[in-house]
Short mmCIF file of C-alpha atoms and ligand atoms in Angstrom, two decimals:
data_model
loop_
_atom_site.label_atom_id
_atom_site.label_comp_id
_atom_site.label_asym_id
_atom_site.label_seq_id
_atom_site.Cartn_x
_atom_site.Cartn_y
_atom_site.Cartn_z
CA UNK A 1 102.61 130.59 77.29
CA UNK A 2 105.88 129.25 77.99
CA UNK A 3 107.76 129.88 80.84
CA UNK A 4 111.35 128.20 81.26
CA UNK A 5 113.77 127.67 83.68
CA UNK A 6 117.70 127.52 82.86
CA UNK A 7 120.07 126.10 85.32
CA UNK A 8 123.41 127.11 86.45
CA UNK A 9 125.03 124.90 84.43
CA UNK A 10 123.05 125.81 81.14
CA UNK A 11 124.42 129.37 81.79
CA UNK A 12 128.16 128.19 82.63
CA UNK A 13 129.96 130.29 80.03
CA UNK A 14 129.21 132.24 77.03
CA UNK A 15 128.95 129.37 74.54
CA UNK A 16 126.25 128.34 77.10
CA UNK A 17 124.62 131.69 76.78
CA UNK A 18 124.65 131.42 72.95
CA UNK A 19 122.96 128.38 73.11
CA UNK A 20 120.46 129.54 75.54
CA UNK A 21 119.43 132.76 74.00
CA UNK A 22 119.02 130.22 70.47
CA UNK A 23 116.72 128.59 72.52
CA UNK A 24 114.98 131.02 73.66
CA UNK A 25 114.47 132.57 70.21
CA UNK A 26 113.75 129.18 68.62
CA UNK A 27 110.94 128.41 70.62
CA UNK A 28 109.58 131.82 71.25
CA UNK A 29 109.92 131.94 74.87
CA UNK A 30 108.39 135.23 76.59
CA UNK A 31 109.80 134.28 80.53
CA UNK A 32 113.14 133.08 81.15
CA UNK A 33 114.27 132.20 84.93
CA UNK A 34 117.72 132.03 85.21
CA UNK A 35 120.04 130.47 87.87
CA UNK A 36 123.76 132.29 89.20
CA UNK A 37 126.24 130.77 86.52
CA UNK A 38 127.67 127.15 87.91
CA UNK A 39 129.74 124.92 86.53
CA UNK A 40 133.95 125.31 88.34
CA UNK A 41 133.28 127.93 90.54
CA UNK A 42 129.58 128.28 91.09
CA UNK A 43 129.17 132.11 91.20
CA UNK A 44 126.90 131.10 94.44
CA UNK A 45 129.20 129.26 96.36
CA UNK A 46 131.86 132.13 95.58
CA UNK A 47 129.31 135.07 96.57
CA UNK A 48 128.95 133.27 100.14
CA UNK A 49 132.18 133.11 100.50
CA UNK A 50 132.80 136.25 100.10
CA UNK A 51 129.90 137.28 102.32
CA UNK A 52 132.25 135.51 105.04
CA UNK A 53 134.89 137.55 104.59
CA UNK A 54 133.09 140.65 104.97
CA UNK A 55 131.72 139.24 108.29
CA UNK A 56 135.44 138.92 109.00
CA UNK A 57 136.96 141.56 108.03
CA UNK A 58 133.95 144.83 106.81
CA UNK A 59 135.04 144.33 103.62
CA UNK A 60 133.95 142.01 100.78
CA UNK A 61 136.68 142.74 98.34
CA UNK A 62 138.34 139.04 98.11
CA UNK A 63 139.59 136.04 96.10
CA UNK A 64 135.87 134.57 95.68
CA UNK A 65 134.34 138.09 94.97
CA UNK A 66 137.21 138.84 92.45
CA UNK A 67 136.51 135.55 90.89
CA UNK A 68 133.00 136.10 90.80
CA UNK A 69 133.42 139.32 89.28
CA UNK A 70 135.72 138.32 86.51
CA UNK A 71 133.19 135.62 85.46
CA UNK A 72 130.36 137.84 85.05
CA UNK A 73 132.29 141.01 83.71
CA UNK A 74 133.76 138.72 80.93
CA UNK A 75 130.30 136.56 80.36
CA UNK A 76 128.26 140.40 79.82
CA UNK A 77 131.71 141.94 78.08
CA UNK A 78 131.05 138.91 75.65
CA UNK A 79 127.40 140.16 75.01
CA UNK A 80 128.52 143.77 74.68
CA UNK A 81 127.32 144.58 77.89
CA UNK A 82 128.85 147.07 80.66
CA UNK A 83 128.15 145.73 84.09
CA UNK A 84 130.66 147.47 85.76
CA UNK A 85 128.20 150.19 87.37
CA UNK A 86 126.19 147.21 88.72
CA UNK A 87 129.45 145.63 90.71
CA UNK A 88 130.36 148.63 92.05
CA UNK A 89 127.08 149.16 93.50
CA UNK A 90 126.84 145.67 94.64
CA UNK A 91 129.96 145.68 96.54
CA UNK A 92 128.93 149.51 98.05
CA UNK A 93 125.78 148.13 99.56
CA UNK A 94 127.15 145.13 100.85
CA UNK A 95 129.84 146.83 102.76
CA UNK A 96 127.30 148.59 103.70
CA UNK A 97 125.38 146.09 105.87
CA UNK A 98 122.49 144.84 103.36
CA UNK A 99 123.02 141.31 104.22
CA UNK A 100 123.57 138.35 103.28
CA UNK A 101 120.69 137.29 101.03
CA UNK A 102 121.17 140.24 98.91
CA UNK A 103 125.09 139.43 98.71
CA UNK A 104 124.33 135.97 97.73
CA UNK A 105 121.27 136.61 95.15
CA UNK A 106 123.86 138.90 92.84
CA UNK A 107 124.83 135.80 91.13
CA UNK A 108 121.17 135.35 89.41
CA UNK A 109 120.50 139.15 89.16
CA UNK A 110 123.44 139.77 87.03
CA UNK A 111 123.18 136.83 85.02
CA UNK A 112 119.36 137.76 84.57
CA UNK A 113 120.85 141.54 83.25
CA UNK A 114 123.29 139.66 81.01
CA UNK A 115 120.87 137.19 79.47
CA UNK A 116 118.10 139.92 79.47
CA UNK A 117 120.25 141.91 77.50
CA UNK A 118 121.56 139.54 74.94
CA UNK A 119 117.75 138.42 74.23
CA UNK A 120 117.09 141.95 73.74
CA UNK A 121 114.14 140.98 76.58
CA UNK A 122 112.90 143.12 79.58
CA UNK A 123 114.78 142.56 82.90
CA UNK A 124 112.35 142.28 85.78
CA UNK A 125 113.49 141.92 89.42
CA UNK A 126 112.40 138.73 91.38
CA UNK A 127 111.55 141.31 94.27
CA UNK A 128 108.73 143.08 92.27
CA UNK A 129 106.93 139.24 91.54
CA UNK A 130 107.66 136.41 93.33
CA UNK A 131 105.99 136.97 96.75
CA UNK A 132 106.89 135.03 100.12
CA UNK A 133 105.01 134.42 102.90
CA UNK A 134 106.65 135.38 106.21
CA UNK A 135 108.44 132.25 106.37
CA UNK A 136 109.85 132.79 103.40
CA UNK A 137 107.53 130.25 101.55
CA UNK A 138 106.48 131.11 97.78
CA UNK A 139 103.25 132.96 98.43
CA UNK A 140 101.41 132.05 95.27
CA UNK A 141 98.39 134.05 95.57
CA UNK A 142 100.32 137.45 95.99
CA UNK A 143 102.90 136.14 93.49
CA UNK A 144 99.66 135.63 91.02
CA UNK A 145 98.55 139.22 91.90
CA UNK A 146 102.00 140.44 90.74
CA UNK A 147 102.87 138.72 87.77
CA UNK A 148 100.02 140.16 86.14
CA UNK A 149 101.94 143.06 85.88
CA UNK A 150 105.41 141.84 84.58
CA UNK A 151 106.22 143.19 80.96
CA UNK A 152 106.70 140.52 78.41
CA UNK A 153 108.96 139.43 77.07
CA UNK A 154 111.43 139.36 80.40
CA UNK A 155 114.00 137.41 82.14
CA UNK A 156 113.76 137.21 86.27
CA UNK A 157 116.59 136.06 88.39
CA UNK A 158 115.85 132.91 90.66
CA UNK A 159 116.48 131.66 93.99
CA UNK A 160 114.84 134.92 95.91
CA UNK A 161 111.94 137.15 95.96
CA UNK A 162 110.33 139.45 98.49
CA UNK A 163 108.79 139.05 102.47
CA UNK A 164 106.07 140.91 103.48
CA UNK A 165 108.45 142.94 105.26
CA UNK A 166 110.07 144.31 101.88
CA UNK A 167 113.32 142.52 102.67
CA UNK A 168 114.87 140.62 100.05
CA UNK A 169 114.92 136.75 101.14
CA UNK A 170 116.91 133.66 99.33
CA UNK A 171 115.38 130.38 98.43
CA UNK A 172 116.53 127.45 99.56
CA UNK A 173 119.42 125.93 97.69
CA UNK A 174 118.48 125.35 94.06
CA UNK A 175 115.83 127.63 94.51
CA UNK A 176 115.49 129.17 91.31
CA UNK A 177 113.38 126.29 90.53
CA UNK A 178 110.69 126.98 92.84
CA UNK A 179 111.22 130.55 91.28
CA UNK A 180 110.40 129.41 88.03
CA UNK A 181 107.64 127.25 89.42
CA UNK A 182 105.99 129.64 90.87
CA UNK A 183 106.12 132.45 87.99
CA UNK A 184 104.54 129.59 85.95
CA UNK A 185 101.71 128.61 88.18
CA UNK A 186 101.38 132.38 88.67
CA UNK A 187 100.69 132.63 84.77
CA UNK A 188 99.29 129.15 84.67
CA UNK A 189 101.64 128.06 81.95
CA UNK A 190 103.73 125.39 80.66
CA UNK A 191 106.86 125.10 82.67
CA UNK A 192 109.95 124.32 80.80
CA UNK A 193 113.32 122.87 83.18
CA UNK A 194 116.38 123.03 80.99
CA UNK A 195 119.46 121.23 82.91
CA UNK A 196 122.49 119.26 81.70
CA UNK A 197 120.55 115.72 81.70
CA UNK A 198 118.32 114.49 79.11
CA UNK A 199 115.35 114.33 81.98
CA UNK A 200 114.42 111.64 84.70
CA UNK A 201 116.15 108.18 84.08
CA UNK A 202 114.75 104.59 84.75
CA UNK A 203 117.02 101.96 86.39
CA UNK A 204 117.74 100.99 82.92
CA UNK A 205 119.46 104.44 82.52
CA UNK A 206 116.53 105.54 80.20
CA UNK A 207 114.60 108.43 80.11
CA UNK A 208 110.83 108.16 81.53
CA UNK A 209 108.80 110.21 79.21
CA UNK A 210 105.55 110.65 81.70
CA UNK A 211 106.15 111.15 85.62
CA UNK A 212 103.32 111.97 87.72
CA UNK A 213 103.71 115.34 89.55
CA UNK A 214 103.60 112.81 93.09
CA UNK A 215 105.99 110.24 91.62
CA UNK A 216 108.20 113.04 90.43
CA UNK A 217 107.92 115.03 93.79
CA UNK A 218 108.94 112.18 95.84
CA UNK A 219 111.68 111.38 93.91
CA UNK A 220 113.51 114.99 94.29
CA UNK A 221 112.16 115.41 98.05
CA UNK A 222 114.56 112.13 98.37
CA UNK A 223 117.77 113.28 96.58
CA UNK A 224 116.91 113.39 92.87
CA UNK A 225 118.54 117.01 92.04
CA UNK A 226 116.37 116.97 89.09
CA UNK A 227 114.21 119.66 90.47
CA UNK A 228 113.03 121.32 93.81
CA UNK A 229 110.37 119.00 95.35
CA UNK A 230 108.70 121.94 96.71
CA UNK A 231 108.40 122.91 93.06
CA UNK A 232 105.80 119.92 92.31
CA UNK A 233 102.92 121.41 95.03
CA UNK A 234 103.04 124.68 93.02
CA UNK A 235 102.55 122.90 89.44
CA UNK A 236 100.40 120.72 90.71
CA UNK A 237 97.75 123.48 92.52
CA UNK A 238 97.44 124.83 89.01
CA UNK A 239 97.41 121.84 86.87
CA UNK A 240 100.80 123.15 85.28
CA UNK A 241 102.72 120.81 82.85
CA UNK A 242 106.11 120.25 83.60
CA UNK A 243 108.66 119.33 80.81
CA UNK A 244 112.42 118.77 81.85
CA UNK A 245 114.82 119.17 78.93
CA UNK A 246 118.11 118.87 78.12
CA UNK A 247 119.69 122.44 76.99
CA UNK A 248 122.75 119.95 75.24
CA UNK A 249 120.91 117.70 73.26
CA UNK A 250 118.03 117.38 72.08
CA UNK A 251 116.42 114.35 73.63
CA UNK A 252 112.45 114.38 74.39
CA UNK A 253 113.15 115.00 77.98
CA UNK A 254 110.93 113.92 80.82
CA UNK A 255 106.93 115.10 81.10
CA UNK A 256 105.48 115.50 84.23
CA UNK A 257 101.55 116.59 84.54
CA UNK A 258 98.86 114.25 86.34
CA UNK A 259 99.48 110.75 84.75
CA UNK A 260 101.02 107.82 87.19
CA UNK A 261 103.81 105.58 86.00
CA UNK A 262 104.53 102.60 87.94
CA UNK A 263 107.66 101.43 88.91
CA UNK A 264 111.05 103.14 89.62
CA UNK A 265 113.08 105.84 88.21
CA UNK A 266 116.89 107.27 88.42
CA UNK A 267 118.10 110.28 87.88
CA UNK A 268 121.63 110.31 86.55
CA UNK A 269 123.52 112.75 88.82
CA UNK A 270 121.48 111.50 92.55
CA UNK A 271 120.25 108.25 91.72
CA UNK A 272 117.40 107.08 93.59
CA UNK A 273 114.82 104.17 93.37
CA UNK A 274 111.49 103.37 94.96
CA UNK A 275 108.58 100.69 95.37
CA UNK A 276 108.58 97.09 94.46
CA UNK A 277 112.48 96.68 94.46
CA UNK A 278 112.86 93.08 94.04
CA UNK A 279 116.04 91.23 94.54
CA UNK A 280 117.30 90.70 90.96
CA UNK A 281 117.00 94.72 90.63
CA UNK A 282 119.15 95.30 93.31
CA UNK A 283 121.47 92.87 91.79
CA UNK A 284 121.60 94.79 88.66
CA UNK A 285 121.89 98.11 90.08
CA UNK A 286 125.01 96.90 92.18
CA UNK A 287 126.54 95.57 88.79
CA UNK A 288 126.08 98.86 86.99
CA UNK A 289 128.73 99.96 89.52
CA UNK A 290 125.79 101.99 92.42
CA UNK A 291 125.97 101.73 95.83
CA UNK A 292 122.87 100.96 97.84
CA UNK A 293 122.96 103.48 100.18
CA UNK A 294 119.94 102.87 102.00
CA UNK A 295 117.84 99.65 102.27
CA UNK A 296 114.05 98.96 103.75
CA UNK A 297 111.71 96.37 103.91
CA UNK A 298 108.21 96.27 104.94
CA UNK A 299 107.98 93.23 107.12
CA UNK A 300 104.43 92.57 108.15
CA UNK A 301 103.39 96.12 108.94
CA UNK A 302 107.00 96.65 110.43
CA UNK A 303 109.59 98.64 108.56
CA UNK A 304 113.34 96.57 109.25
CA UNK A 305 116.35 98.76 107.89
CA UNK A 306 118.30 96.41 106.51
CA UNK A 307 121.76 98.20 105.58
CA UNK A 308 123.24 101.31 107.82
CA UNK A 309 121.87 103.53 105.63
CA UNK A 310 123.87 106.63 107.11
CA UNK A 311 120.93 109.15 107.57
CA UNK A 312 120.69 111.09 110.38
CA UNK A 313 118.01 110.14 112.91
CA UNK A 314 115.79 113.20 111.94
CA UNK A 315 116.47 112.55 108.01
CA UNK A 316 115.36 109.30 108.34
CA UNK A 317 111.98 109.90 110.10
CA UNK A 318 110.81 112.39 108.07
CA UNK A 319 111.86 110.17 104.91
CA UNK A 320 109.76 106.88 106.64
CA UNK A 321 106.90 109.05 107.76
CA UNK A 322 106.71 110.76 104.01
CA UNK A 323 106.41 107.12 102.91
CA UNK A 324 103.71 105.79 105.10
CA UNK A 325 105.38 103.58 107.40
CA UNK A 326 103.25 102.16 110.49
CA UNK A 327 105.76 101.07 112.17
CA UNK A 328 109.80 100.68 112.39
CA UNK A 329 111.93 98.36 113.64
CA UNK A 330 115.80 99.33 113.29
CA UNK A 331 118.07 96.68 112.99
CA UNK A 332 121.47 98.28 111.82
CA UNK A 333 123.53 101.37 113.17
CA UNK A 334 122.86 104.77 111.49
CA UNK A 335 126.33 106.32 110.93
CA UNK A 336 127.89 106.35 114.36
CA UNK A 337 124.85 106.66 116.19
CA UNK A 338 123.80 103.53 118.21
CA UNK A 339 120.13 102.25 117.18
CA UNK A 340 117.05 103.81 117.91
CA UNK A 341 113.29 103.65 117.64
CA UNK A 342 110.71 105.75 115.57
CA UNK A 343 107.33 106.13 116.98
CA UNK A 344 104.11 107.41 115.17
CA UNK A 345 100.69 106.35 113.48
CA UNK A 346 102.24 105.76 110.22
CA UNK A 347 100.64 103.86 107.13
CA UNK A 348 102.56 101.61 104.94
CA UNK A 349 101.67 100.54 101.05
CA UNK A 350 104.54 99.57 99.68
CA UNK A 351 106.55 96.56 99.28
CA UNK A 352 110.11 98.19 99.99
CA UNK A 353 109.24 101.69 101.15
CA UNK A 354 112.46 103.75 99.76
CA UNK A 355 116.20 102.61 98.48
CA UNK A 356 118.43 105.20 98.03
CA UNK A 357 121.53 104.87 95.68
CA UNK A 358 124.22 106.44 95.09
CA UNK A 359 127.52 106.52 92.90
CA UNK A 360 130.17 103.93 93.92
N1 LIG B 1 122.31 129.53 92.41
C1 LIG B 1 121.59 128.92 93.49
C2 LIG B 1 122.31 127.67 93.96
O1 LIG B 1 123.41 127.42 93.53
C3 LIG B 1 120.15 128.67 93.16
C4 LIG B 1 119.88 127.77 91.97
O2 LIG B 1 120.79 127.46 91.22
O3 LIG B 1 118.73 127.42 91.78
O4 LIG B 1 121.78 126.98 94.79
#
């Protein structure tokens, strides 16, 4: 069984939609996750927004929440769909005090209504399947108990799900990944990521067919917005293949399941490189017009930044100790702040632990 993931930006507008439901129906999907509508004006960043001005003022009727409402009314009014009972409700309970993770999960449950509706598919809330833990982790054994139950075919909204408590509770940012993760480790299935890039890119701007779920996990936990890093623990518990795809085109996309691929990889939007960097790479990547935004090398079994790399203290030790550094020497400023140490028993393997790069 397929279950698929569609971004914000794959659900933009309603020629979006179209071409989402056609995919949908193409491949016989039975469980859609869905992200809040992005593209100019991220339906998102206008519901927290507008959560702010209720905190000001008791009363979410705003710009942003107008906005936000005119983008959905006119996205389900183009699917023949009446949502109109569903705002008014919305903006009745959050007057009412019911906080701000149900204010800012609205954005995926209407677009989950709209899409569930054009499909002619179930709609089933995020609450009544994807479990957290306490913390407000993705509780995959209680989220496994649940989804046993969902009726197929459905769409869910992303980005939140339940505490123990009953309380509603948001993911992090880009969350809806880790939704979509989890549903499909819950129902041990392939998981299908459908963004606005043709998958995971190589520094010779192609497209890596295989990733390992550890190659591909390190990438994203270091700025490749490709996917959720968190997202790579859940396929990988359950042995769940991973395919990101392009809902514009259709390229082969990116695979990402147990096999390792050596080397280094880019993603278009975040770009970010790893192991083995050699000088003549670097050279090349500064000619395609990137900036190297952070530089280390492994000297003896000391770790020399080379470039101020502009992390924060904190950032930057939990990036080196992720790699398996032993030890670090700092040699540049980072940001503003004057130079400083990182202690800790830290292991080392490769050549140039981590480059990031970004877009001139
Ligand atoms: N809509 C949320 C965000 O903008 C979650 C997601 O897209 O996955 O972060």
């Amino acid at each position: 069984m397929i279950v698929a993931k569609f971004g914000g930006s794959s659900l933009a507008d309603y020629s979006c939609f179209m071409r989402v439901v056609d995919i949908v129906k193409s491949n016989e999907i039975p469980v859609v996750i869905v992200s809040a509508p992005g593209g100019k004006n991220k339906i998102t960043d206008l519901l927290i927004a507008a959560y702010e001005r209720w905190v000001e003022c008791g009363n979410v009727e705003c710009y942003e929440f107008a906005l936000a409402q005119e983008r959905i009314v006119e996205l389900a009014r183009c699917v023949g769909l009446n949502v109109d009972a569903h705002i008014s409700s919305i903006k009745a309970a959050i007057n009412g005090g019911a906080g701000f993770d149900y204010a800012v999960s609205r954005g995926e449950f209407l677009c989950a209504k709209i899409l569930a509706y054009a499909l002619g598919y179930s709609f089933v809330d995020a609450i009544d399947c994807v479990k957290l833990t306490m913390d407000g982790e993705i509780d995959l054994k209680s989220t496994l108990a649940h989804s046993a139950a969902i009726k197929l075919p459905c769409v869910i909204p992303g980005f939140y799900g339940k505490l123990p408590s009953g309380q509603i509770k948001l993911l992090p940012r880009g969350g809806s990944d880790l939704s979509g993760a989890a549903i499909a480790a819950a129902l041990g299935s392939e998981y299908q990521k459908w963004t606005d890039v043709d998958g995971i890119f190589n520094g010779h701007g192609e497209v890596i067919s295989n990733l390992s779920y550890d190659e591909a996990e390190r990438l994203c936990y270091f700025g490749a917005s490709v996917m959720h890093y968190k997202s790579m623990a859940l396929l990988k518990s359950r042995g769940v293949r991973l395919a990101v795809k392009n809902t514009f085109s259709n390229s082969v996309g990116t695979e990402i399941w147990t096999r390792r691929c050596e080397g280094y990889a880019l993603s278009r939007k975040e770009m970010f490189l790893y192991k083995s960097c050699r000088a003549e790479r670097l050279n090349a990547i500064r000619q395609q017009g990137l900036k190297i935004a952070f530089q280390a090398r492994l000297m003896g079994n000391e770790m020399a930044l080379i470039d101020d790399c502009g992390f924060s203290p904190l950032a930057l030790s939990r990036i080196l100790s992720y790699d398996g550094i032993e030890r670090v020497t700092v040699t540049a400023t980072v940001g503003s702040t004057p130079p400083f140490a990182i202690q800790g028993d830290f292991l080392f393997r490769d050549e140039i632990g981590a480059i990031c790069i970004s877009k001139q």
